[in-house]
Amino acid sequence: MVRKIIIAGNWKMNKTMAEAKALVKELKGLVADVKAVEIVVCPPFTALNAVVEAAAGSNIKVGAQNVHWAGSGAFTGEISAAMLKEAGVEYVIIGHSERRQYFGETDATVNQRLKAALAAGLKPIVCIGETLEEREQGMTEKVLLTQLEGGLAGLSSDQVAGVVIAYEPVWAIGTGKTATPEMAEETHRYIRCTLKSLFDEVAEDVVIQYGGSMKAANSGQLVAQKNIDGGLIGGASLEAESFAALIKNAVA
Ligand code: PGA
């Protein structure tokens, strides 16, 4: 099975509506001829609709950065899957390490959000990854196993085939420190083996992105690894030229 390469830009809390539209308009022109990569941008909620409109008719898909598990109700500050669908969103990031670190996200809430996203027909990008302390203590595999078991609990194999996993070592996010391609591949291989033991052969179909200081200069080497199927990009996705170069180099 040939897995799709998916490269998603996680804009985090950046870009006003006007800035978001301008970025997508520029990006559209730069990546119009890219066929080998599924390109996704994930703006903040306020810019989603503007970006969906700006990206219409292009090869750029749109994702959100979070989704709540309930259909509606008294959950101040949250957004439902139906709201995202109506806005024209296709993907959604779930359980980013910043959500886990600053907003109390746990594997249990990741699991609830994931189930709601799948039920609504959104394509989830579930983030996992160890902190520097956990890596130094030799706990990387245990941490990832716990995150996968908890985050994906109760899913069928068919459902797992439609989930994108983003492996983002927390120590590599926004720090300029990338895992070496070999180090990342070793961890990606572990993630795929774990998925195989939990969900069987469907693990071969699961797209596993790398995230953490990926840029144009290293995307090629990272995505060339057997078990690295794209990337989740923060900093380098905030400018059209750097993001386009990263995308093109990934499959050059
Ligand atoms: P970075 O962020 O590319 O700026 O390291 C990645 C992410 O947090 O998804």
PDB file of C-alpha atoms in Angstrom, residues 17-251:
ATOM      1  CA  MET A  17      -8.623  36.983   8.558  1.00  0.00           C
ATOM      2  CA  ALA A  18      -6.971  39.407   6.152  1.00  0.00           C
ATOM      3  CA  GLU A  19      -3.507  37.904   6.762  1.00  0.00           C
ATOM      4  CA  ALA A  20      -4.872  34.385   6.393  1.00  0.00           C
ATOM      5  CA  LYS A  21      -6.515  35.154   3.055  1.00  0.00           C
ATOM      6  CA  ALA A  22      -3.356  36.791   1.736  1.00  0.00           C
ATOM      7  CA  LEU A  23      -1.220  33.810   2.761  1.00  0.00           C
ATOM      8  CA  VAL A  24      -3.508  31.291   1.095  1.00  0.00           C
ATOM      9  CA  LYS A  25      -3.771  33.329  -2.095  1.00  0.00           C
ATOM     10  CA  GLU A  26       0.018  33.412  -2.359  1.00  0.00           C
ATOM     11  CA  LEU A  27       0.386  29.737  -1.422  1.00  0.00           C
ATOM     12  CA  LYS A  28      -2.159  28.679  -4.044  1.00  0.00           C
ATOM     13  CA  GLY A  29      -0.004  30.001  -6.834  1.00  0.00           C
ATOM     14  CA  LEU A  30       3.186  28.489  -5.450  1.00  0.00           C
ATOM     15  CA  VAL A  31       1.842  24.940  -5.000  1.00  0.00           C
ATOM     16  CA  ALA A  32      -0.611  24.743  -7.894  1.00  0.00           C
ATOM     17  CA  ASP A  33       1.479  22.101  -9.658  1.00  0.00           C
ATOM     18  CA  VAL A  34       2.080  19.915  -6.576  1.00  0.00           C
ATOM     19  CA  LYS A  35       0.297  16.593  -6.978  1.00  0.00           C
ATOM     20  CA  ALA A  36       2.226  14.184  -4.772  1.00  0.00           C
ATOM     21  CA  VAL A  37       1.305  15.877  -1.493  1.00  0.00           C
ATOM     22  CA  GLU A  38      -2.026  16.495   0.218  1.00  0.00           C
ATOM     23  CA  ILE A  39      -1.633  20.079   1.424  1.00  0.00           C
ATOM     24  CA  VAL A  40      -3.577  21.275   4.478  1.00  0.00           C
ATOM     25  CA  VAL A  41      -3.616  24.587   6.315  1.00  0.00           C
ATOM     26  CA  CYS A  42      -5.036  24.929   9.831  1.00  0.00           C
ATOM     27  CA  PRO A  43      -5.891  28.570  10.641  1.00  0.00           C
ATOM     28  CA  PRO A  44      -7.438  29.795  13.886  1.00  0.00           C
ATOM     29  CA  PHE A  45     -11.242  29.414  14.084  1.00  0.00           C
ATOM     30  CA  THR A  46     -11.958  33.029  13.133  1.00  0.00           C
ATOM     31  CA  ALA A  47     -10.168  32.679   9.792  1.00  0.00           C
ATOM     32  CA  LEU A  48     -11.509  29.248   8.818  1.00  0.00           C
ATOM     33  CA  ASN A  49     -14.301  30.387   6.586  1.00  0.00           C
ATOM     34  CA  ALA A  50     -12.204  33.049   4.881  1.00  0.00           C
ATOM     35  CA  VAL A  51      -9.522  30.453   4.171  1.00  0.00           C
ATOM     36  CA  VAL A  52     -12.039  27.902   2.877  1.00  0.00           C
ATOM     37  CA  GLU A  53     -13.239  30.550   0.423  1.00  0.00           C
ATOM     38  CA  ALA A  54      -9.730  31.613  -0.549  1.00  0.00           C
ATOM     39  CA  ALA A  55      -8.661  27.993  -1.100  1.00  0.00           C
ATOM     40  CA  ALA A  56     -11.741  26.988  -3.119  1.00  0.00           C
ATOM     41  CA  GLY A  57     -10.898  25.249  -6.368  1.00  0.00           C
ATOM     42  CA  SER A  58      -7.243  24.744  -5.373  1.00  0.00           C
ATOM     43  CA  ASN A  59      -5.298  21.734  -4.055  1.00  0.00           C
ATOM     44  CA  ILE A  60      -5.208  23.230  -0.538  1.00  0.00           C
ATOM     45  CA  LYS A  61      -7.437  21.653   2.123  1.00  0.00           C
ATOM     46  CA  VAL A  62      -8.451  23.316   5.357  1.00  0.00           C
ATOM     47  CA  GLY A  63      -8.241  22.028   8.922  1.00  0.00           C
ATOM     48  CA  ALA A  64      -9.154  23.343  12.381  1.00  0.00           C
ATOM     49  CA  GLN A  65      -6.933  23.187  15.463  1.00  0.00           C
ATOM     50  CA  ASN A  66      -9.419  21.673  17.906  1.00  0.00           C
ATOM     51  CA  VAL A  67     -12.961  20.290  18.176  1.00  0.00           C
ATOM     52  CA  HIS A  68     -15.266  19.601  21.110  1.00  0.00           C
ATOM     53  CA  TRP A  69     -16.899  16.205  21.643  1.00  0.00           C
ATOM     54  CA  ALA A  70     -20.432  17.407  22.318  1.00  0.00           C
ATOM     55  CA  GLY A  71     -22.849  18.335  19.551  1.00  0.00           C
ATOM     56  CA  SER A  72     -23.794  21.600  21.250  1.00  0.00           C
ATOM     57  CA  GLY A  73     -24.349  23.006  24.715  1.00  0.00           C
ATOM     58  CA  ALA A  74     -22.852  24.953  27.593  1.00  0.00           C
ATOM     59  CA  PHE A  75     -19.168  24.667  26.711  1.00  0.00           C
ATOM     60  CA  THR A  76     -17.963  28.259  26.556  1.00  0.00           C
ATOM     61  CA  GLY A  77     -15.099  28.759  24.171  1.00  0.00           C
ATOM     62  CA  GLU A  78     -15.467  25.434  22.380  1.00  0.00           C
ATOM     63  CA  ILE A  79     -16.459  24.564  18.788  1.00  0.00           C
ATOM     64  CA  SER A  80     -18.415  21.501  17.620  1.00  0.00           C
ATOM     65  CA  ALA A  81     -17.654  19.160  14.735  1.00  0.00           C
ATOM     66  CA  ALA A  82     -20.877  20.203  12.972  1.00  0.00           C
ATOM     67  CA  MET A  83     -19.776  23.850  13.137  1.00  0.00           C
ATOM     68  CA  LEU A  84     -16.476  22.938  11.506  1.00  0.00           C
ATOM     69  CA  LYS A  85     -18.182  20.892   8.808  1.00  0.00           C
ATOM     70  CA  GLU A  86     -20.502  23.765   8.015  1.00  0.00           C
ATOM     71  CA  ALA A  87     -17.511  26.091   7.707  1.00  0.00           C
ATOM     72  CA  GLY A  88     -16.123  23.781   5.013  1.00  0.00           C
ATOM     73  CA  VAL A  89     -13.371  22.244   7.127  1.00  0.00           C
ATOM     74  CA  GLU A  90     -12.016  18.795   6.221  1.00  0.00           C
ATOM     75  CA  TYR A  91      -9.273  18.106   8.795  1.00  0.00           C
ATOM     76  CA  VAL A  92      -8.905  18.770  12.514  1.00  0.00           C
ATOM     77  CA  ILE A  93      -5.846  18.677  14.773  1.00  0.00           C
ATOM     78  CA  ILE A  94      -6.524  16.941  18.097  1.00  0.00           C
ATOM     79  CA  GLY A  95      -4.370  16.781  21.228  1.00  0.00           C
ATOM     80  CA  HIS A  96      -1.523  19.055  20.169  1.00  0.00           C
ATOM     81  CA  SER A  97       1.130  19.187  22.901  1.00  0.00           C
ATOM     82  CA  GLU A  98       0.322  22.862  23.514  1.00  0.00           C
ATOM     83  CA  ARG A  99      -3.293  21.869  24.240  1.00  0.00           C
ATOM     84  CA  ARG A 100      -2.015  19.161  26.567  1.00  0.00           C
ATOM     85  CA  GLN A 101       0.472  21.482  28.287  1.00  0.00           C
ATOM     86  CA  TYR A 102      -1.567  24.685  28.645  1.00  0.00           C
ATOM     87  CA  PHE A 103      -5.209  23.623  28.450  1.00  0.00           C
ATOM     88  CA  GLY A 104      -5.407  20.366  30.371  1.00  0.00           C
ATOM     89  CA  GLU A 105      -5.926  18.102  27.359  1.00  0.00           C
ATOM     90  CA  THR A 106      -5.564  14.428  28.298  1.00  0.00           C
ATOM     91  CA  ASP A 107      -5.621  11.151  26.385  1.00  0.00           C
ATOM     92  CA  ALA A 108      -9.237  10.749  27.564  1.00  0.00           C
ATOM     93  CA  THR A 109     -10.346  14.107  26.132  1.00  0.00           C
ATOM     94  CA  VAL A 110      -8.337  13.431  22.966  1.00  0.00           C
ATOM     95  CA  ASN A 111     -10.290  10.196  22.628  1.00  0.00           C
ATOM     96  CA  GLN A 112     -13.640  11.961  23.043  1.00  0.00           C
ATOM     97  CA  ARG A 113     -12.740  14.677  20.552  1.00  0.00           C
ATOM     98  CA  LEU A 114     -11.466  12.072  18.104  1.00  0.00           C
ATOM     99  CA  LYS A 115     -14.686  10.075  18.217  1.00  0.00           C
ATOM    100  CA  ALA A 116     -16.757  13.218  17.602  1.00  0.00           C
ATOM    101  CA  ALA A 117     -14.541  14.213  14.670  1.00  0.00           C
ATOM    102  CA  LEU A 118     -14.811  10.774  13.064  1.00  0.00           C
ATOM    103  CA  ALA A 119     -18.572  10.645  13.583  1.00  0.00           C
ATOM    104  CA  ALA A 120     -18.889  13.963  11.760  1.00  0.00           C
ATOM    105  CA  GLY A 121     -16.692  12.840   8.873  1.00  0.00           C
ATOM    106  CA  LEU A 122     -13.758  15.110   9.740  1.00  0.00           C
ATOM    107  CA  LYS A 123     -10.233  13.759   9.155  1.00  0.00           C
ATOM    108  CA  PRO A 124      -8.424  13.871  12.496  1.00  0.00           C
ATOM    109  CA  ILE A 125      -4.729  14.567  12.992  1.00  0.00           C
ATOM    110  CA  VAL A 126      -3.954  13.177  16.449  1.00  0.00           C
ATOM    111  CA  CYS A 127      -0.757  14.511  18.025  1.00  0.00           C
ATOM    112  CA  ILE A 128       1.481  12.455  20.278  1.00  0.00           C
ATOM    113  CA  GLY A 129       5.023  12.958  21.502  1.00  0.00           C
ATOM    114  CA  GLU A 130       7.374  12.857  24.455  1.00  0.00           C
ATOM    115  CA  THR A 131       8.950  15.720  26.403  1.00  0.00           C
ATOM    116  CA  LEU A 132      12.722  16.136  26.679  1.00  0.00           C
ATOM    117  CA  GLU A 133      12.638  14.864  30.243  1.00  0.00           C
ATOM    118  CA  GLU A 134      10.717  11.757  29.190  1.00  0.00           C
ATOM    119  CA  ARG A 135      13.181  11.066  26.360  1.00  0.00           C
ATOM    120  CA  GLU A 136      16.164  11.511  28.671  1.00  0.00           C
ATOM    121  CA  GLN A 137      14.630   9.083  31.133  1.00  0.00           C
ATOM    122  CA  GLY A 138      14.220   6.480  28.391  1.00  0.00           C
ATOM    123  CA  MET A 139      10.435   6.714  28.579  1.00  0.00           C
ATOM    124  CA  THR A 140       9.675   7.691  24.968  1.00  0.00           C
ATOM    125  CA  GLU A 141       8.132   4.370  23.946  1.00  0.00           C
ATOM    126  CA  LYS A 142       6.091   4.041  27.108  1.00  0.00           C
ATOM    127  CA  VAL A 143       4.719   7.576  26.722  1.00  0.00           C
ATOM    128  CA  LEU A 144       3.774   6.995  23.083  1.00  0.00           C
ATOM    129  CA  LEU A 145       2.148   3.658  23.883  1.00  0.00           C
ATOM    130  CA  THR A 146       0.032   5.269  26.600  1.00  0.00           C
ATOM    131  CA  GLN A 147      -0.978   8.133  24.296  1.00  0.00           C
ATOM    132  CA  LEU A 148      -1.912   5.741  21.477  1.00  0.00           C
ATOM    133  CA  GLU A 149      -3.817   3.317  23.723  1.00  0.00           C
ATOM    134  CA  GLY A 150      -5.704   6.107  25.471  1.00  0.00           C
ATOM    135  CA  GLY A 151      -6.220   8.391  22.501  1.00  0.00           C
ATOM    136  CA  LEU A 152      -7.426   5.677  20.132  1.00  0.00           C
ATOM    137  CA  ALA A 153      -9.351   3.609  22.686  1.00  0.00           C
ATOM    138  CA  GLY A 154     -12.547   2.034  21.396  1.00  0.00           C
ATOM    139  CA  LEU A 155     -11.876   2.731  17.723  1.00  0.00           C
ATOM    140  CA  SER A 156     -12.355   0.027  15.103  1.00  0.00           C
ATOM    141  CA  SER A 157      -9.533  -0.854  12.723  1.00  0.00           C
ATOM    142  CA  ASP A 158     -11.476   0.772   9.902  1.00  0.00           C
ATOM    143  CA  GLN A 159     -11.702   3.997  11.859  1.00  0.00           C
ATOM    144  CA  VAL A 160      -7.992   3.941  12.670  1.00  0.00           C
ATOM    145  CA  ALA A 161      -7.196   3.706   8.963  1.00  0.00           C
ATOM    146  CA  GLY A 162      -8.702   7.187   8.603  1.00  0.00           C
ATOM    147  CA  VAL A 163      -6.745   8.764  11.447  1.00  0.00           C
ATOM    148  CA  VAL A 164      -3.543  10.706  10.810  1.00  0.00           C
ATOM    149  CA  ILE A 165      -1.004  10.464  13.624  1.00  0.00           C
ATOM    150  CA  ALA A 166       1.405  13.377  14.100  1.00  0.00           C
ATOM    151  CA  TYR A 167       4.504  12.387  16.040  1.00  0.00           C
ATOM    152  CA  GLU A 168       5.834  15.595  17.540  1.00  0.00           C
ATOM    153  CA  PRO A 169       8.653  15.311  20.069  1.00  0.00           C
ATOM    154  CA  VAL A 170       7.797  18.202  22.377  1.00  0.00           C
ATOM    155  CA  TRP A 171      11.465  19.207  22.655  1.00  0.00           C
ATOM    156  CA  ALA A 172      11.576  19.783  18.880  1.00  0.00           C
ATOM    157  CA  ILE A 173       8.525  22.066  18.627  1.00  0.00           C
ATOM    158  CA  GLY A 174       9.447  25.658  17.886  1.00  0.00           C
ATOM    159  CA  THR A 175      12.972  25.113  19.192  1.00  0.00           C
ATOM    160  CA  GLY A 176      14.875  24.653  15.947  1.00  0.00           C
ATOM    161  CA  LYS A 177      15.945  21.235  17.264  1.00  0.00           C
ATOM    162  CA  THR A 178      14.726  18.598  14.832  1.00  0.00           C
ATOM    163  CA  ALA A 179      14.988  14.906  15.514  1.00  0.00           C
ATOM    164  CA  THR A 180      17.502  13.488  13.031  1.00  0.00           C
ATOM    165  CA  PRO A 181      15.795  11.604  10.205  1.00  0.00           C
ATOM    166  CA  GLU A 182      17.135   8.345  11.650  1.00  0.00           C
ATOM    167  CA  MET A 183      15.939   9.140  15.166  1.00  0.00           C
ATOM    168  CA  ALA A 184      12.518  10.164  13.886  1.00  0.00           C
ATOM    169  CA  GLU A 185      12.263   7.060  11.687  1.00  0.00           C
ATOM    170  CA  GLU A 186      13.072   4.790  14.627  1.00  0.00           C
ATOM    171  CA  THR A 187      10.224   6.324  16.602  1.00  0.00           C
ATOM    172  CA  HIS A 188       7.839   6.265  13.633  1.00  0.00           C
ATOM    173  CA  ARG A 189       8.622   2.576  13.163  1.00  0.00           C
ATOM    174  CA  TYR A 190       7.810   2.003  16.826  1.00  0.00           C
ATOM    175  CA  ILE A 191       4.503   3.863  16.414  1.00  0.00           C
ATOM    176  CA  ARG A 192       3.551   1.773  13.374  1.00  0.00           C
ATOM    177  CA  CYS A 193       4.454  -1.473  15.192  1.00  0.00           C
ATOM    178  CA  THR A 194       2.360  -0.377  18.150  1.00  0.00           C
ATOM    179  CA  LEU A 195      -0.578   0.428  15.876  1.00  0.00           C
ATOM    180  CA  LYS A 196      -0.147  -3.014  14.350  1.00  0.00           C
ATOM    181  CA  SER A 197      -0.295  -4.690  17.720  1.00  0.00           C
ATOM    182  CA  LEU A 198      -3.373  -2.660  18.692  1.00  0.00           C
ATOM    183  CA  PHE A 199      -5.263  -2.595  15.368  1.00  0.00           C
ATOM    184  CA  ASP A 200      -3.640  -5.139  13.087  1.00  0.00           C
ATOM    185  CA  GLU A 201      -2.560  -4.755   9.467  1.00  0.00           C
ATOM    186  CA  VAL A 202      -4.504  -1.536   9.012  1.00  0.00           C
ATOM    187  CA  ALA A 203      -1.472   0.117  10.633  1.00  0.00           C
ATOM    188  CA  GLU A 204       0.225  -0.023   7.243  1.00  0.00           C
ATOM    189  CA  ASP A 205      -2.367   2.435   5.905  1.00  0.00           C
ATOM    190  CA  VAL A 206      -2.038   4.998   8.691  1.00  0.00           C
ATOM    191  CA  VAL A 207      -0.325   8.239   7.725  1.00  0.00           C
ATOM    192  CA  ILE A 208       2.227   9.165  10.397  1.00  0.00           C
ATOM    193  CA  GLN A 209       3.459  12.748  10.149  1.00  0.00           C
ATOM    194  CA  TYR A 210       6.567  14.136  11.802  1.00  0.00           C
ATOM    195  CA  GLY A 211       6.337  17.521  13.529  1.00  0.00           C
ATOM    196  CA  GLY A 212       8.896  19.709  15.274  1.00  0.00           C
ATOM    197  CA  SER A 213      11.038  22.302  13.492  1.00  0.00           C
ATOM    198  CA  MET A 214      10.470  20.786  10.074  1.00  0.00           C
ATOM    199  CA  LYS A 215      11.551  23.221   7.374  1.00  0.00           C
ATOM    200  CA  ALA A 216      12.518  23.352   3.702  1.00  0.00           C
ATOM    201  CA  ALA A 217      16.082  22.328   4.555  1.00  0.00           C
ATOM    202  CA  ASN A 218      15.140  19.045   6.242  1.00  0.00           C
ATOM    203  CA  SER A 219      11.720  18.025   4.894  1.00  0.00           C
ATOM    204  CA  GLY A 220      13.240  15.950   2.076  1.00  0.00           C
ATOM    205  CA  GLN A 221      15.376  13.791   4.344  1.00  0.00           C
ATOM    206  CA  LEU A 222      12.601  13.332   6.877  1.00  0.00           C
ATOM    207  CA  VAL A 223       9.860  12.400   4.415  1.00  0.00           C
ATOM    208  CA  ALA A 224      12.260  10.066   2.579  1.00  0.00           C
ATOM    209  CA  GLN A 225      12.165   7.763   5.621  1.00  0.00           C
ATOM    210  CA  LYS A 226      10.037   4.687   5.179  1.00  0.00           C
ATOM    211  CA  ASN A 227       7.602   5.406   8.005  1.00  0.00           C
ATOM    212  CA  ILE A 228       7.446   9.213   7.778  1.00  0.00           C
ATOM    213  CA  ASP A 229       4.446  10.174   5.664  1.00  0.00           C
ATOM    214  CA  GLY A 230       4.503  13.948   5.807  1.00  0.00           C
ATOM    215  CA  GLY A 231       4.627  16.639   8.437  1.00  0.00           C
ATOM    216  CA  LEU A 232       2.766  18.924  10.802  1.00  0.00           C
ATOM    217  CA  ILE A 233       4.431  22.293  10.483  1.00  0.00           C
ATOM    218  CA  GLY A 234       4.262  25.293  12.787  1.00  0.00           C
ATOM    219  CA  GLY A 235       6.745  28.130  12.185  1.00  0.00           C
ATOM    220  CA  ALA A 236       7.639  27.285   8.590  1.00  0.00           C
ATOM    221  CA  SER A 237       3.968  27.264   7.558  1.00  0.00           C
ATOM    222  CA  LEU A 238       3.409  30.928   8.415  1.00  0.00           C
ATOM    223  CA  GLU A 239       4.916  32.237   5.195  1.00  0.00           C
ATOM    224  CA  ALA A 240       3.805  31.019   1.786  1.00  0.00           C
ATOM    225  CA  GLU A 241       7.301  30.770   0.338  1.00  0.00           C
ATOM    226  CA  SER A 242       8.844  28.779   3.177  1.00  0.00           C
ATOM    227  CA  PHE A 243       5.837  26.439   3.337  1.00  0.00           C
ATOM    228  CA  ALA A 244       5.794  25.903  -0.426  1.00  0.00           C
ATOM    229  CA  ALA A 245       9.529  25.171  -0.444  1.00  0.00           C
ATOM    230  CA  LEU A 246       9.128  22.702   2.428  1.00  0.00           C
ATOM    231  CA  ILE A 247       6.318  20.930   0.526  1.00  0.00           C
ATOM    232  CA  LYS A 248       8.241  20.754  -2.729  1.00  0.00           C
ATOM    233  CA  ASN A 249      11.471  19.571  -1.095  1.00  0.00           C
ATOM    234  CA  ALA A 250       9.591  16.857   0.776  1.00  0.00           C
ATOM    235  CA  VAL A 251       8.920  14.983  -2.440  1.00  0.00           C
TER     236      VAL A 251
END
